[in-house]
Coordinates of C-alpha atoms and ligand atoms in Angstrom, one line a residue:
M1401 CA 0.0 0.0 0.0
K1402 CA 1.4 3.4 -1.0
S1403 CA 0.8 6.4 1.2
K1404 CA 0.6 10.1 0.5
G1405 CA -0.1 13.1 2.7
I1406 CA -2.3 16.0 1.6
S1407 CA -3.2 19.2 3.5
K1408 CA -5.9 20.7 1.3
D1409 CA -8.7 19.8 -1.1
F1410 CA -9.8 16.6 0.6
A1411 CA -13.0 16.3 -1.5
E1412 CA -11.0 16.5 -4.7
A1413 CA -8.7 13.6 -3.9
K1414 CA -8.5 11.1 -6.8
V1415 CA -9.3 7.9 -4.9
D1416 CA -12.1 5.3 -4.8
A1417 CA -13.5 6.6 -1.5
L1418 CA -13.2 9.3 1.1
A1419 CA -13.4 8.3 4.7
T1420 CA -13.7 10.3 7.9
V1421 CA -14.8 9.9 11.5
V1422 CA -18.0 11.0 13.1
F1423 CA -18.2 11.5 16.9
K1424 CA -21.0 10.3 19.1
D1425 CA -24.1 12.4 18.7
E1426 CA -22.3 15.3 17.0
K1427 CA -23.9 17.8 14.8
V1428 CA -22.7 18.6 11.3
A1429 CA -19.8 21.1 11.5
G1430 CA -16.3 21.7 10.1
I1431 CA -15.3 19.2 7.5
L1432 CA -18.6 17.3 7.9
K1433 CA -20.4 20.5 6.9
D1434 CA -18.4 20.7 3.6
L1435 CA -19.0 17.1 2.8
D1436 CA -22.6 17.4 3.7
K1437 CA -23.0 20.2 1.1
L1438 CA -21.2 18.1 -1.5
T1439 CA -23.5 15.1 -0.9
G1440 CA -26.7 17.0 -1.0
G1441 CA -27.3 16.8 2.7
Q1442 CA -26.8 13.1 3.1
I1443 CA -24.7 13.4 6.3
S1444 CA -27.1 15.7 8.2
S1445 CA -29.9 13.4 7.0
V1446 CA -28.4 10.2 8.5
L1447 CA -27.4 12.0 11.7
D1448 CA -30.8 13.6 12.2
S1449 CA -32.6 10.4 11.6
E1450 CA -30.2 8.7 14.0
E1451 CA -29.6 6.1 11.3
F1452 CA -25.9 6.7 12.2
K1453 CA -24.9 8.1 15.6
G1454 CA -21.1 7.9 15.5
E1455 CA -20.8 4.9 17.8
T1456 CA -17.4 3.2 17.9
G1457 CA -17.1 0.4 15.4
K1458 CA -20.1 1.4 13.3
T1459 CA -19.7 2.5 9.7
L1460 CA -21.9 3.9 7.0
L1461 CA -21.2 4.1 3.3
L1462 CA -22.6 6.9 1.3
R1463 CA -22.4 7.8 -2.4
F1464 CA -20.1 10.8 -2.9
S1465 CA -19.5 11.9 -6.5
A1466 CA -20.6 10.7 -9.9
D1467 CA -17.6 12.5 -11.4
K1468 CA -15.1 9.8 -12.4
K1469 CA -12.2 11.9 -11.4
K1470 CA -13.4 12.2 -7.8
A1471 CA -14.2 9.7 -5.1
G1472 CA -17.4 7.7 -5.7
R1473 CA -18.0 6.8 -2.1
L1474 CA -17.8 8.4 1.4
L1475 CA -17.3 6.2 4.4
L1476 CA -18.4 7.5 7.8
I1477 CA -16.7 5.8 10.7
G1478 CA -18.0 6.0 14.2
A1479 CA -15.4 7.2 16.7
G1480 CA -17.3 7.5 19.9
E1481 CA -16.9 10.4 22.4
K1482 CA -15.1 13.4 20.9
D1483 CA -13.4 14.2 24.2
E1484 CA -11.8 10.8 24.4
Y1485 CA -10.6 10.6 20.8
K1486 CA -6.9 10.0 20.7
C1487 CA -4.2 9.3 18.1
A1488 CA -4.7 5.6 18.8
D1489 CA -8.4 5.9 17.9
A1490 CA -7.4 7.4 14.5
A1491 CA -5.4 4.2 14.0
V1492 CA -8.6 2.1 14.6
A1493 CA -10.6 4.4 12.3
A1494 CA -8.0 4.2 9.5
G1495 CA -7.8 0.4 9.8
T1496 CA -11.6 0.2 9.8
A1497 CA -11.7 2.3 6.6
V1498 CA -9.1 0.2 4.7
R1499 CA -10.6 -3.2 5.8
T1500 CA -14.2 -2.1 5.1
L1501 CA -13.4 -0.7 1.7
R1502 CA -11.2 -3.6 0.7
E1503 CA -14.1 -5.9 1.4
M1504 CA -16.0 -4.0 -1.3
N1505 CA -13.1 -4.3 -3.7
L1506 CA -12.2 -0.7 -3.6
K1507 CA -8.5 0.1 -3.8
S1508 CA -7.8 3.6 -2.5
V1509 CA -8.9 5.9 0.2
A1510 CA -8.4 9.5 1.4
F1511 CA -8.8 9.5 5.1
A1512 CA -9.4 12.6 7.3
P1513 CA -8.7 11.6 10.9
R1514 CA -10.1 14.9 12.5
S1515 CA -7.6 14.7 15.3
E1516 CA -6.3 17.7 17.2
E1517 CA -2.9 16.1 17.9
G1518 CA 0.2 17.0 15.8
A1519 CA 0.2 16.1 12.1
E1520 CA 3.2 13.8 12.4
A1521 CA 1.8 11.8 15.3
V1522 CA -1.6 11.5 13.6
A1523 CA -0.1 10.5 10.3
A1524 CA 2.0 7.8 12.1
C1525 CA -1.0 6.4 14.0
A1526 CA -3.4 6.5 11.0
F1527 CA -1.0 4.7 8.6
Q1528 CA 0.0 2.2 11.2
G1529 CA -3.7 1.4 11.6
A1530 CA -4.1 1.1 7.8
V1531 CA -1.0 -1.2 7.5
T1532 CA -2.0 -3.5 10.4
S1533 CA -5.6 -3.7 9.1
E1534 CA -4.3 -5.6 6.0
F1535 CA -3.0 -8.5 8.0
D1536 CA -4.8 -11.8 7.4
L1537 CA -4.3 -15.4 8.5
D1538 CA -4.3 -16.9 5.0
K1539 CA -0.6 -17.2 4.4
Y1540 CA -0.8 -20.9 3.8
K1541 CA -3.9 -20.9 1.6
T1542 CA -3.4 -21.7 -2.0
K1543 CA -6.7 -20.3 -3.1
D1544 CA -9.5 -18.0 -1.6
K1545 CA -6.9 -15.6 -0.4
K1546 CA -8.1 -12.1 0.6
D1547 CA -7.4 -9.6 -2.1
K1548 CA -4.7 -7.6 -0.5
K1549 CA -4.2 -5.2 -3.3
F1550 CA -5.3 -2.1 -1.5
K1551 CA -3.3 0.5 -3.5
E1552 CA -3.2 3.8 -1.9
F1553 CA -3.8 5.5 1.5
V1554 CA -4.0 9.3 1.3
L1555 CA -4.0 11.1 4.6
F1556 CA -5.6 14.5 4.9
V1557 CA -4.7 16.9 7.7
D1558 CA -5.9 20.4 7.0
G1559 CA -3.0 22.8 6.7
A1560 CA -0.3 20.3 7.8
K1561 CA 3.3 20.7 6.8
S1562 CA 4.1 18.2 4.1
S1563 CA 7.4 17.1 5.9
D1564 CA 5.4 16.3 9.0
L1565 CA 3.0 14.2 7.0
K1566 CA 5.8 12.4 5.2
N1567 CA 7.7 11.7 8.4
G1568 CA 4.6 10.5 10.2
L1569 CA 3.6 8.2 7.3
E1570 CA 7.1 6.7 7.3
R1571 CA 7.0 6.0 11.0
G1572 CA 3.5 4.5 10.7
E1573 CA 4.7 2.2 8.1
I1574 CA 7.7 1.0 10.1
I1575 CA 5.6 0.4 13.2
G1576 CA 2.7 -1.2 11.2
D1577 CA 5.1 -3.5 9.3
S1578 CA 6.9 -4.5 12.5
M1579 CA 3.6 -5.4 14.1
N1580 CA 2.6 -7.5 11.1
L1581 CA 5.9 -9.2 11.2
T1582 CA 5.4 -10.2 14.9
R1583 CA 1.9 -11.3 14.0
D1584 CA 3.2 -13.4 11.1
L1585 CA 5.7 -15.1 13.4
A1586 CA 3.0 -15.8 16.1
N1587 CA 0.8 -17.4 13.4
E1588 CA 3.5 -19.6 12.0
P1589 CA 3.0 -23.3 12.4
P1590 CA 5.6 -24.8 14.8
N1591 CA 6.8 -27.4 12.3
I1592 CA 8.0 -24.5 10.2
L1593 CA 9.0 -21.9 12.9
T1594 CA 11.4 -24.0 15.0
P1595 CA 13.9 -22.3 17.4
T1596 CA 16.5 -22.6 14.6
E1597 CA 14.3 -21.1 12.0
M1598 CA 13.5 -18.2 14.4
A1599 CA 17.2 -17.6 14.8
N1600 CA 17.7 -17.6 11.0
R1601 CA 14.9 -15.1 10.6
A1602 CA 16.4 -12.9 13.3
K1603 CA 19.8 -12.9 11.6
K1604 CA 18.3 -11.8 8.4
M1605 CA 16.0 -9.2 10.0
A1606 CA 19.0 -7.8 12.0
K1607 CA 21.0 -7.3 8.8
D1608 CA 18.1 -5.4 7.2
A1609 CA 17.3 -3.3 10.3
G1610 CA 20.9 -2.4 11.3
L1611 CA 21.1 -4.5 14.5
K1612 CA 23.7 -6.8 15.8
C1613 CA 22.6 -10.4 16.2
E1614 CA 24.1 -13.2 18.2
I1615 CA 22.8 -16.7 18.5
L1616 CA 23.7 -18.8 21.6
D1617 CA 23.4 -22.5 20.8
E1618 CA 22.9 -25.2 23.4
A1619 CA 26.6 -25.8 23.9
K1620 CA 27.1 -22.1 24.7
M1621 CA 24.1 -22.0 27.0
K1622 CA 25.4 -25.1 28.8
K1623 CA 28.7 -23.4 29.3
L1624 CA 26.9 -20.4 30.8
G1625 CA 24.9 -22.7 33.2
M1626 CA 21.5 -22.0 31.6
N1627 CA 20.1 -25.4 32.9
S1628 CA 16.7 -23.9 33.6
L1629 CA 16.1 -22.9 30.0
L1630 CA 17.7 -26.0 28.6
S1631 CA 15.6 -28.3 30.8
V1632 CA 12.6 -27.2 28.8
S1633 CA 13.9 -28.3 25.4
K1634 CA 15.4 -31.6 26.7
G1635 CA 12.4 -33.6 25.4
S1636 CA 12.5 -32.0 21.9
E1637 CA 14.4 -33.0 18.7
Q1638 CA 14.7 -29.2 18.1
P1639 CA 17.7 -27.6 19.7
A1640 CA 17.1 -24.5 21.8
A1641 CA 18.4 -21.1 20.7
L1642 CA 18.9 -17.9 22.7
I1643 CA 18.7 -15.0 20.2
V1644 CA 20.3 -11.7 21.2
L1645 CA 19.7 -8.5 19.2
K1646 CA 21.5 -5.3 20.0
Y1647 CA 20.7 -1.8 18.9
T1648 CA 23.4 0.8 19.5
P1649 CA 22.7 4.5 18.7
K1650 CA 25.3 6.5 16.9
K1651 CA 25.3 9.0 19.7
S1652 CA 23.7 7.8 22.9
T1653 CA 21.8 10.1 25.2
A1654 CA 21.3 7.4 27.8
K1655 CA 22.3 8.1 31.4
K1656 CA 25.5 6.3 32.4
G1657 CA 24.9 2.7 33.1
E1658 CA 21.3 2.7 31.8
H1659 CA 20.5 0.0 29.3
L1660 CA 17.1 -1.4 28.5
A1661 CA 16.6 -5.1 27.6
L1662 CA 13.4 -6.6 26.2
V1663 CA 13.2 -10.3 27.0
G1664 CA 10.7 -12.7 25.3
K1665 CA 9.3 -16.1 26.0
G1666 CA 9.8 -18.1 22.8
V1667 CA 8.2 -21.5 23.4
M1668 CA 7.7 -22.4 19.8
F1669 CA 5.2 -25.0 20.8
D1670 CA 4.0 -25.9 24.3
T1671 CA 2.6 -29.4 24.7
G1672 CA 3.1 -29.1 28.4
G1673 CA 5.9 -31.7 28.3
I1674 CA 5.4 -34.7 30.7
S1675 CA 2.7 -32.6 32.4
L1676 CA 0.9 -32.9 29.1
K1677 CA -1.8 -30.5 28.1
P1678 CA -5.2 -31.9 27.1
G1679 CA -5.5 -32.4 23.3
E1680 CA -8.4 -30.1 22.8
G1681 CA -7.2 -26.6 22.1
M1682 CA -3.5 -27.6 22.2
E1683 CA -3.1 -26.2 18.7
A1684 CA -3.3 -22.7 20.2
M1685 CA 0.0 -23.2 21.8
K1686 CA 1.8 -22.3 18.6
Y1687 CA 1.4 -18.7 19.8
D1688 CA 3.4 -19.5 23.0
M1689 CA 6.3 -17.7 21.4
T1690 CA 4.6 -14.4 21.0
G1691 CA 6.7 -12.8 23.7
A1692 CA 9.8 -13.5 21.6
A1693 CA 8.0 -12.5 18.4
T1694 CA 7.1 -9.1 20.1
V1695 CA 10.7 -8.5 21.0
F1696 CA 11.6 -9.4 17.4
G1697 CA 9.1 -6.9 15.9
T1698 CA 10.0 -4.2 18.5
M1699 CA 13.7 -4.5 17.8
R1700 CA 13.1 -4.2 14.0
A1701 CA 11.1 -1.0 14.6
I1702 CA 13.8 0.3 16.9
G1703 CA 16.6 -0.5 14.3
M1704 CA 14.7 1.5 11.7
L1705 CA 13.5 4.4 13.9
K1706 CA 16.9 4.9 15.5
P1707 CA 16.2 6.4 18.9
S1708 CA 19.2 7.7 20.8
I1709 CA 19.3 5.0 23.6
P1710 CA 20.7 1.5 23.3
V1711 CA 18.2 -1.4 23.4
M1712 CA 18.9 -5.1 23.7
G1713 CA 16.5 -7.9 22.7
V1714 CA 16.8 -11.4 24.2
M1715 CA 14.6 -14.3 23.0
G1716 CA 14.6 -17.6 24.7
C1717 CA 13.5 -20.1 22.0
V1718 CA 12.6 -23.7 22.8
E1719 CA 10.1 -26.4 22.1
N1720 CA 8.4 -28.1 25.0
M1721 CA 7.8 -31.7 24.2
P1722 CA 7.3 -35.0 26.2
D1723 CA 9.9 -37.6 25.5
G1724 CA 12.2 -40.1 27.3
K1725 CA 14.7 -37.3 27.7
A1726 CA 12.2 -34.7 28.9
S1727 CA 12.2 -33.1 32.4
R1728 CA 10.0 -34.8 35.0
P1729 CA 7.8 -33.2 37.6
S1730 CA 10.1 -33.3 40.7
D1731 CA 13.4 -32.7 38.8
V1732 CA 15.7 -30.1 40.2
V1733 CA 17.9 -27.9 38.0
T1734 CA 20.3 -25.1 38.7
A1735 CA 19.8 -21.8 36.8
M1736 CA 22.5 -19.5 35.4
N1737 CA 22.4 -17.3 38.6
G1738 CA 23.1 -20.4 40.8
K1739 CA 19.5 -20.8 42.2
T1740 CA 18.1 -24.2 42.3
I1741 CA 14.6 -24.9 40.9
E1742 CA 12.3 -27.7 41.7
I1743 CA 10.2 -28.4 38.6
L1744 CA 6.9 -29.5 39.9
N1745 CA 5.0 -29.0 36.6
T1746 CA 6.7 -29.2 33.2
D1747 CA 3.8 -27.1 31.7
A1748 CA 5.0 -24.1 33.7
E1749 CA 8.0 -23.9 31.3
G1750 CA 7.9 -20.2 30.2
R1751 CA 9.2 -19.0 33.5
L1752 CA 12.0 -21.6 33.3
V1753 CA 13.0 -20.1 30.0
L1754 CA 12.8 -16.6 31.2
A1755 CA 14.8 -17.3 34.4
D1756 CA 17.9 -17.7 32.4
A1757 CA 17.0 -15.2 29.7
V1758 CA 16.6 -12.3 32.2
A1759 CA 19.7 -13.3 34.1
Y1760 CA 21.6 -13.3 30.8
A1761 CA 20.2 -9.9 29.9
E1762 CA 21.4 -8.5 33.2
K1763 CA 24.8 -10.1 32.8
Q1764 CA 25.0 -8.3 29.5
G1765 CA 24.6 -5.0 31.2
A1766 CA 20.8 -4.4 31.3
S1767 CA 19.8 -2.0 34.1
H1768 CA 16.1 -2.1 33.0
I1769 CA 14.4 -5.3 31.9
I1770 CA 10.9 -5.8 30.4
D1771 CA 9.9 -9.4 29.8
L1772 CA 7.0 -10.4 27.7
A1773 CA 5.4 -13.8 27.9
T1774 CA 2.2 -15.8 27.2
L1775 CA 2.9 -17.0 30.7
T1776 CA -0.3 -18.1 32.3
G1777 CA -3.9 -19.2 31.5
A1778 CA -4.8 -17.5 34.8
V1779 CA -4.2 -14.1 33.3
I1780 CA -6.9 -14.8 30.8
I1781 CA -9.3 -15.8 33.6
A1782 CA -8.4 -12.6 35.5
L1783 CA -8.3 -10.0 32.8
G1784 CA -9.7 -11.5 29.6
N1785 CA -8.3 -10.0 26.4
L1786 CA -8.5 -6.3 27.2
N1787 CA -5.6 -5.8 29.6
T1788 CA -2.1 -7.2 29.8
G1789 CA -1.1 -8.3 33.3
V1790 CA 1.7 -6.2 34.7
M1791 CA 4.0 -6.9 37.6
G1792 CA 7.4 -5.6 38.6
N1793 CA 9.9 -4.7 41.3
D1794 CA 10.0 -0.9 40.7
Q1795 CA 6.8 1.1 40.8
D1796 CA 8.2 4.1 38.9
F1797 CA 9.5 2.0 36.0
L1798 CA 6.2 0.1 36.0
N1799 CA 4.2 3.3 35.9
K1800 CA 6.2 4.5 32.9
V1801 CA 5.4 1.3 31.0
M1802 CA 1.7 1.6 31.9
E1803 CA 1.6 5.3 31.0
S1804 CA 3.2 4.6 27.7
G1805 CA 0.6 1.9 27.0
K1806 CA -2.2 4.3 27.9
E1807 CA -0.9 6.8 25.3
V1808 CA -1.0 4.3 22.5
G1809 CA -4.3 2.8 23.5
E1810 CA -3.0 -0.6 24.9
G1811 CA -4.5 -1.7 28.2
F1812 CA -2.4 -2.8 31.2
W1813 CA -3.5 -3.8 34.7
Q1814 CA -1.1 -4.2 37.6
L1815 CA -1.2 -7.3 39.8
P1816 CA 0.7 -7.3 43.2
L1817 CA 3.8 -9.3 44.0
K1818 CA 4.5 -8.1 47.6
G1819 CA 3.3 -10.4 50.2
Y1820 CA 2.9 -13.5 48.0
E1821 CA 6.6 -14.4 48.0
K1822 CA 6.2 -17.7 49.8
E1823 CA 4.1 -19.0 46.9
V1824 CA 7.2 -20.1 45.0
K1825 CA 9.3 -21.3 47.9
S1826 CA 10.2 -25.0 47.5
D1827 CA 10.6 -27.5 50.3
I1828 CA 13.7 -29.0 48.8
A1829 CA 15.2 -26.3 46.5
D1830 CA 15.4 -22.5 46.4
V1831 CA 12.3 -22.1 44.4
K1832 CA 9.5 -24.2 42.8
N1833 CA 8.1 -23.4 39.4
I1834 CA 4.4 -23.4 40.4
G1835 CA 2.5 -21.7 43.2
T1836 CA 0.2 -23.5 45.6
K1837 CA -2.7 -25.2 43.9
R1838 CA -4.3 -22.8 41.4
R1839 CA -4.1 -19.8 43.7
A1840 CA -2.8 -16.5 42.2
G1841 CA -1.4 -18.3 39.2
T1842 CA -0.3 -15.2 37.3
I1843 CA 1.4 -13.7 40.4
A1844 CA 3.2 -16.9 41.0
G1845 CA 4.6 -16.7 37.5
G1846 CA 5.8 -13.1 38.1
L1847 CA 7.3 -14.0 41.4
F1848 CA 9.3 -16.9 39.9
I1849 CA 10.9 -14.6 37.3
Q1850 CA 11.7 -12.0 39.9
E1851 CA 13.9 -14.6 41.6
F1852 CA 16.3 -14.4 38.7
I1853 CA 16.6 -10.6 38.6
D1854 CA 19.6 -9.3 40.6
K1855 CA 19.7 -5.5 40.7
A1856 CA 17.8 -4.5 37.5
K1857 CA 14.5 -2.6 37.5
W1858 CA 12.1 -5.1 36.0
V1859 CA 8.6 -5.2 34.6
H1860 CA 6.9 -8.5 33.6
L1861 CA 4.1 -8.4 31.0
D1862 CA 1.8 -11.5 30.8
I1863 CA 0.3 -11.2 27.4
A1864 CA -1.4 -14.6 27.3
G1865 CA -4.8 -12.9 27.0
T1866 CA -4.0 -9.9 24.8
A1867 CA -1.7 -11.5 22.2
W1868 CA -4.4 -13.4 20.4
A1869 CA -7.9 -12.2 19.3
D1870 CA -10.5 -15.0 19.1
S1871 CA -12.7 -12.9 16.8
P1872 CA -12.1 -10.2 14.2
K1873 CA -12.6 -6.5 14.7
P1874 CA -13.7 -3.9 12.1
E1875 CA -10.0 -2.8 12.0
S1876 CA -8.2 -6.1 12.3
S1877 CA -8.3 -9.8 11.6
K1878 CA -8.7 -12.4 14.3
G1879 CA -5.5 -14.0 15.5
P1880 CA -2.2 -12.4 16.6
T1881 CA -2.7 -8.8 17.7
G1882 CA 0.9 -7.4 17.8
V1883 CA 0.2 -6.1 21.3
G1884 CA 3.1 -4.5 23.2
I1885 CA 5.1 -3.1 20.2
R1886 CA 3.5 0.3 20.2
T1887 CA 3.8 0.6 24.0
L1888 CA 7.5 -0.4 23.9
V1889 CA 8.4 1.8 20.9
N1890 CA 6.7 4.8 22.6
L1891 CA 8.4 4.1 25.9
I1892 CA 11.8 3.9 24.2
E1893 CA 11.2 7.1 22.2
K1894 CA 10.1 8.9 25.3
S1895 CA 13.2 7.8 27.2
Q1896 CA 15.6 9.4 24.8
Ligands
BES2296 N1 1.7 -21.3 27.7 C1 1.0 -21.6 28.9 C2 0.1 -20.4 29.3 C3 -1.1 -20.1 28.4 C4 -2.3 -20.8 28.5 C5 -0.9 -19.2 27.4 C6 -3.3 -20.5 27.7 C7 -2.0 -18.9 26.6 C8 -3.2 -19.6 26.7 C9 2.0 -21.8 30.0 O1 3.2 -22.4 29.7 C10 1.2 -22.8 30.9 O2 0.9 -23.9 30.5 N2 1.0 -22.3 32.2 C11 0.3 -23.1 33.1 C12 0.9 -22.8 34.4 C13 0.5 -23.8 35.5 C14 1.0 -25.2 35.2 C15 1.1 -23.3 36.8 C16 -1.2 -22.6 33.1 O3 -1.5 -21.5 32.9 O4 -2.0 -23.5 33.3
ZN2297 ZN1 3.1 -24.5 29.6
ZN2298 ZN1 3.8 -22.0 27.8

């Protein structure tokens, strides 16, 4: 999809359709007034009759012009309350426009986001929304593929500087493509996307995005004492891989000693191991590597956006399989930081991977660590798919992450760790990998990872509920959501 910014003559745009937002219960004014005149009063008519009331997610298609040189259609997109309309909502509206029009076989749109935020920011949000709206799950279909040939997205911001629009559209494309890359990885079948294949793709991506990439194979990990991570892949034919990506700015503005690491759970497939999961629904566990895929996509975006602080990405990639060589419930292993772990359930494997991955990130110099993981089913029970579960050891750092999420329209909800510490104490080793019965399951996961953080400020994001959408939305396909990338990119850019 090509993009272009315009700052005047919206109604003259040479596209298949115009699209703009309508706020809840608003009266015809501003750009709507101009469009109303040009459509012979169609907009005031549908608003007056309450046929269309600007509710979020609702759309209405009107005829626009019979002149072949102008748009034939006008799409109105409900955007809810005007006071609450943010850049992130413009992304949703732009995505809704592209997906709706594409369904009708139209190929180009001029979109007026009607946002009061700066033109560059709005352009970035809108085009990101347009780009991510094109993602579909049909990669492996040989026929009946969605027609992805939406050709052009024209963004209209009245009176905007063309350089602002251009920069914003470029940013939107980088972030949108990075989200789609993460979504593609999350959707890959596990026979294709093995730890080794993930490593190969990381190497290639790093080259394109200007990042350094290092792959630690099992022998290297063994040498470093990463027996916790390695215990998870013992039952698999596929060797584990620790993928390390590094972004170094030309000129760093980071405070001395400050270095952010993003650490992702990359369980390419989670059968549960010897603590085998039930067969029904097990296929969903191909997305158990979405934490790693999110680190992958974020690092790509960072490599291309080039902020002035260094960022490290660490992805612990393994396959959790039952086998004669697999870990047993009751095994004890020693992690890289010297702590002993009693494995009481081989299905609580993500934390075993992250234990060594976060310790490695800290050893590599990370002062701030954010880990992302589809860690617990319990977080889906607690928060559903609207909010990512957040825990951490430093309230200021945690607030920064949550604030960043709020700004980009991603939901986070904090769960406590204090007071629950004994949940992961083992009778025979330093820690055990599950809590007591099914109590506070998400918190137990967070507490376990905390045991492997030394001095770093750390935030844990449990994305099991938010990383996958069970149903489609007007602006996006069902399946992997790309959650977290916008929050992390925004956080990093704000920390410059
Ligand atoms: N990958 C799962 C968590 C999960 C479940 C993610 C459903 C997405 C959807 C994780 O490895 C797991 O199996 N966790 C167990 C932990 C339990 C054994 C303490 C769980 O949530 O049941
Ligand atoms: Zn598991
Ligand atoms: Zn898992």
